[in-house]
GROMACS .gro file of C-alpha atoms in nm:
model
  173
    1MET     CA    1  10.179  10.003   8.482
    2ASP     CA    2  10.302  10.407   8.468
    3GLY     CA    3  10.283  10.323   8.859
    4ALA     CA    4  10.138  10.177   9.190
    5LEU     CA    5   9.957  10.241   9.508
    6LEU     CA    6  10.036   9.978   9.769
    7LEU     CA    7   9.744  10.036  10.020
    8ILE     CA    8   9.740   9.899  10.375
    9ALA     CA    9   9.471   9.946  10.651
   10ALA     CA   10   9.566  10.057  10.940
   11ASN     CA   11   9.398   9.896  11.162
   12GLU     CA   12   9.541   9.604  11.076
   13PRO     CA   13   9.838   9.462  11.209
   14CYS     CA   14  10.088   9.508  10.900
   15PRO     CA   15  10.238   9.331  10.664
   16GLN     CA   16   9.839   9.116  10.608
   17PRO     CA   17  10.000   8.806  10.364
   18GLN     CA   18   9.747   9.044  10.021
   19THR     CA   19   9.986   9.334  10.169
   20ALA     CA   20  10.318   9.043  10.143
   21GLU     CA   21  10.157   8.911   9.849
   22HIS     CA   22  10.096   9.241   9.630
   23LEU     CA   23  10.434   9.382   9.715
   24ALA     CA   24  10.625   9.138   9.660
   25SER     CA   25  10.492   9.221   9.248
   26VAL     CA   26  10.554   9.577   9.291
   27ASP     CA   27  10.864   9.434   9.347
   28MET     CA   28  10.913   9.183   9.107
   29MET     CA   29  10.677   9.373   8.821
   30HIS     CA   30  11.105   9.615   8.956
   31PHE     CA   31  10.823   9.988   9.033
   32GLU     CA   32  11.031  10.233   9.104
   33HIS     CA   33  10.707  10.425   9.183
   34ILE     CA   34  10.567  10.387   9.428
   35ILE     CA   35  10.300  10.548   9.678
   36ILE     CA   36  10.182  10.375  10.048
   37LEU     CA   37   9.857  10.485  10.170
   38GLN     CA   38   9.825  10.433  10.546
   39ASN     CA   39   9.424  10.397  10.514
   40LYS     CA   40   9.156  10.363  10.772
   41ILE     CA   41   9.341  10.642  10.945
   42ASP     CA   42   9.067  10.753  11.117
   43LEU     CA   43   8.937  10.424  11.298
   44ILE     CA   44   9.320  10.419  11.497
   45ASN     CA   45   9.478  10.689  11.761
   46GLU     CA   46   9.749  10.795  11.683
   47LYS     CA   47  10.044  10.653  11.854
   48ALA     CA   48   9.857  10.294  11.697
   49ALA     CA   49   9.934  10.497  11.348
   50ILE     CA   50  10.315  10.592  11.463
   51GLU     CA   51  10.404  10.157  11.538
   52GLN     CA   52  10.226  10.091  11.239
   53HIS     CA   53  10.365  10.312  11.008
   54SER     CA   54  10.755  10.198  11.129
   55ALA     CA   55  10.614   9.864  11.129
   56ILE     CA   56  10.554   9.995  10.696
   57GLN     CA   57  10.839  10.110  10.699
   58LYS     CA   58  11.047   9.771  10.839
   59PHE     CA   59  10.807   9.582  10.600
   60ILE     CA   60  10.940   9.732  10.225
   61THR     CA   61  11.285   9.742  10.351
   62ASN     CA   62  11.582   9.625  10.108
   63THR     CA   63  11.258   9.646   9.754
   64ASN     CA   64  11.134   9.873   9.540
   65ALA     CA   65  10.885  10.090   9.802
   66GLU     CA   66  11.197  10.061   9.977
   67ASP     CA   67  11.202  10.446   9.940
   68ALA     CA   68  10.797  10.506   9.842
   69PRO     CA   69  10.630  10.793  10.016
   70ILE     CA   70  10.361  10.655  10.380
   71VAL     CA   71  10.088  10.899  10.305
   72PRO     CA   72   9.737  10.874  10.606
   73VAL     CA   73   9.452  10.860  10.441
   74SER     CA   74   9.075  10.802  10.514
   75ALA     CA   75   8.938  10.702  10.275
   76GLN     CA   76   8.534  10.766  10.465
   77LEU     CA   77   8.648  11.118  10.527
   78LYS     CA   78   8.831  11.161  10.213
   79TYR     CA   79   9.127  11.294  10.474
   80ASN     CA   80   9.483  11.353  10.207
   81ILE     CA   81   9.340  11.225   9.920
   82ASP     CA   82   9.405  11.594   9.833
   83VAL     CA   83   9.788  11.477   9.920
   84VAL     CA   84   9.751  11.129   9.681
   85CYS     CA   85   9.647  11.270   9.413
   86GLU     CA   86   9.954  11.511   9.388
   87TYR     CA   87  10.203  11.292   9.494
   88ILE     CA   88  10.015  11.100   9.125
   89VAL     CA   89  10.048  11.375   8.967
   90ASN     CA   90  10.364  11.489   8.979
   91LYS     CA   91  10.541  11.269   9.133
   92ILE     CA   92  10.487  10.963   8.867
   93PRO     CA   93  10.591  11.051   8.563
   94ILE     CA   94  10.392  10.942   8.236
   95PRO     CA   95  10.591  10.736   8.044
   96VAL     CA   96  10.613  10.812   7.641
   97ARG     CA   97  10.344  10.599   7.459
   98ASP     CA   98  10.441  10.442   7.072
   99PHE     CA   99  10.124  10.473   6.900
  100VAL     CA  100  10.303  10.338   6.576
  101SER     CA  101  10.478  10.053   6.638
  102PRO     CA  102  10.336   9.707   6.606
  103PRO     CA  103  10.034   9.658   6.773
  104LYS     CA  104  10.185   9.426   7.153
  105MET     CA  105   9.951   9.342   7.474
  106ILE     CA  106   9.975   9.117   7.761
  107VAL     CA  107   9.681   8.971   7.834
  108ILE     CA  108   9.663   8.916   8.233
  109ARG     CA  109   9.321   8.753   8.231
  110SER     CA  110   9.092   8.595   7.999
  111PHE     CA  111   8.709   8.464   8.001
  112ASP     CA  112   8.647   8.174   7.779
  113VAL     CA  113   8.215   8.286   7.572
  114ASN     CA  114   8.142   8.022   7.332
  115LYS     CA  115   7.931   7.741   7.540
  116PRO     CA  116   8.060   7.391   7.699
  117GLY     CA  117   8.120   7.249   7.428
  118SER     CA  118   8.089   7.402   7.142
  119GLU     CA  119   8.331   7.307   6.807
  120GLY     CA  120   8.467   7.506   6.498
  121ASN     CA  121   8.184   7.734   6.302
  122ALA     CA  122   7.919   7.726   6.658
  123MET     CA  123   8.321   7.863   6.854
  124LYS     CA  124   8.253   8.275   6.899
  125GLY     CA  125   8.558   8.348   7.084
  126GLU     CA  126   8.768   8.502   7.418
  127VAL     CA  127   8.720   8.738   7.602
  128ALA     CA  128   9.070   8.901   7.717
  129GLY     CA  129   9.237   9.204   7.995
  130GLY     CA  130   9.600   9.323   7.987
  131SER     CA  131   9.799   9.615   7.895
  132ILE     CA  132   9.780   9.742   7.517
  133LEU     CA  133  10.280   9.758   7.642
  134ARG     CA  134  10.284   9.984   7.249
  135GLY     CA  135  10.103  10.013   6.929
  136VAL     CA  136   9.695  10.014   6.836
  137LEU     CA  137   9.421   9.746   6.861
  138ARG     CA  138   9.110   9.793   6.608
  139VAL     CA  139   8.849   9.606   6.550
  140ASN     CA  140   8.850   9.408   6.275
  141GLN     CA  141   9.221   9.267   6.339
  142LEU     CA  142   9.405   9.039   6.257
  143ILE     CA  143   9.582   8.911   6.592
  144GLU     CA  144   9.832   8.672   6.722
  145VAL     CA  145   9.838   8.411   7.110
  146ARG     CA  146  10.142   8.395   7.167
  147PRO     CA  147  10.197   8.153   7.349
  148GLY     CA  148   9.908   7.982   7.181
  149ILE     CA  149   9.854   7.622   7.186
  150VAL     CA  150  10.146   7.400   7.405
  151GLY     CA  151  10.276   7.073   7.309
  152LYS     CA  152  10.525   6.875   7.228
  153ASP     CA  153  10.712   6.794   6.941
  154GLU     CA  154  10.863   6.388   6.838
  155LEU     CA  155  11.123   6.424   7.094
  156GLY     CA  156  10.945   6.574   7.380
  157ASN     CA  157  11.112   6.950   7.358
  158PRO     CA  158  10.785   7.188   7.460
  159LYS     CA  159  10.637   7.330   7.129
  160TYR     CA  160  10.423   7.661   7.126
  161THR     CA  161  10.209   7.706   6.789
  162PRO     CA  162  10.029   8.020   6.809
  163ILE     CA  163   9.670   8.112   6.731
  164TYR     CA  164   9.506   8.356   6.523
  165SER     CA  165   9.206   8.523   6.571
  166ARG     CA  166   9.057   8.880   6.499
  167ILE     CA  167   8.923   9.109   6.666
  168ILE     CA  168   8.479   9.149   6.709
  169ASN     CA  169   8.498   9.365   6.960
  170LEU     CA  170   8.704   9.681   7.258
  171THR     CA  171   8.548   9.783   7.533
  172LEU     CA  172   8.809  10.021   7.750
  173CYS     CA  173   8.794   9.947   8.149
   0.00000   0.00000   0.00000
């Protein structure tokens, strides 16, 4: 991902457990381009907004988000949405994309479309979603899925057998 927006509800204490998990994920991925949105600012008074702003700054100390701008917004009232858009356009650079190398995709979710107990020719496949890191995927293209089938060899060491498949359909979501 080119950047991240970390959304924090202004009308709740910071951090909430899910917010802490999201910041940990952003930190693990070493994102450099982060914008923090202090949302629902219209539901609290100015003093509470300033106090929460301080809590957010304390929360992001010693993380990749430490120097991220904190933008007070109200999605309902469209308050400061123009500022968020300006930050996205001016602070998150568009990376160079590699469309000519062999494709590489990180799968972050998958869904089985086969009926339970399907065997062999009755199997229709799987739906995978994620991010294409380089290259281009095409319908009918043969792909390799790794790690594939995970098992152990005769000595008990991990053994990985890639799965080979063909792309039947592509949908941009």
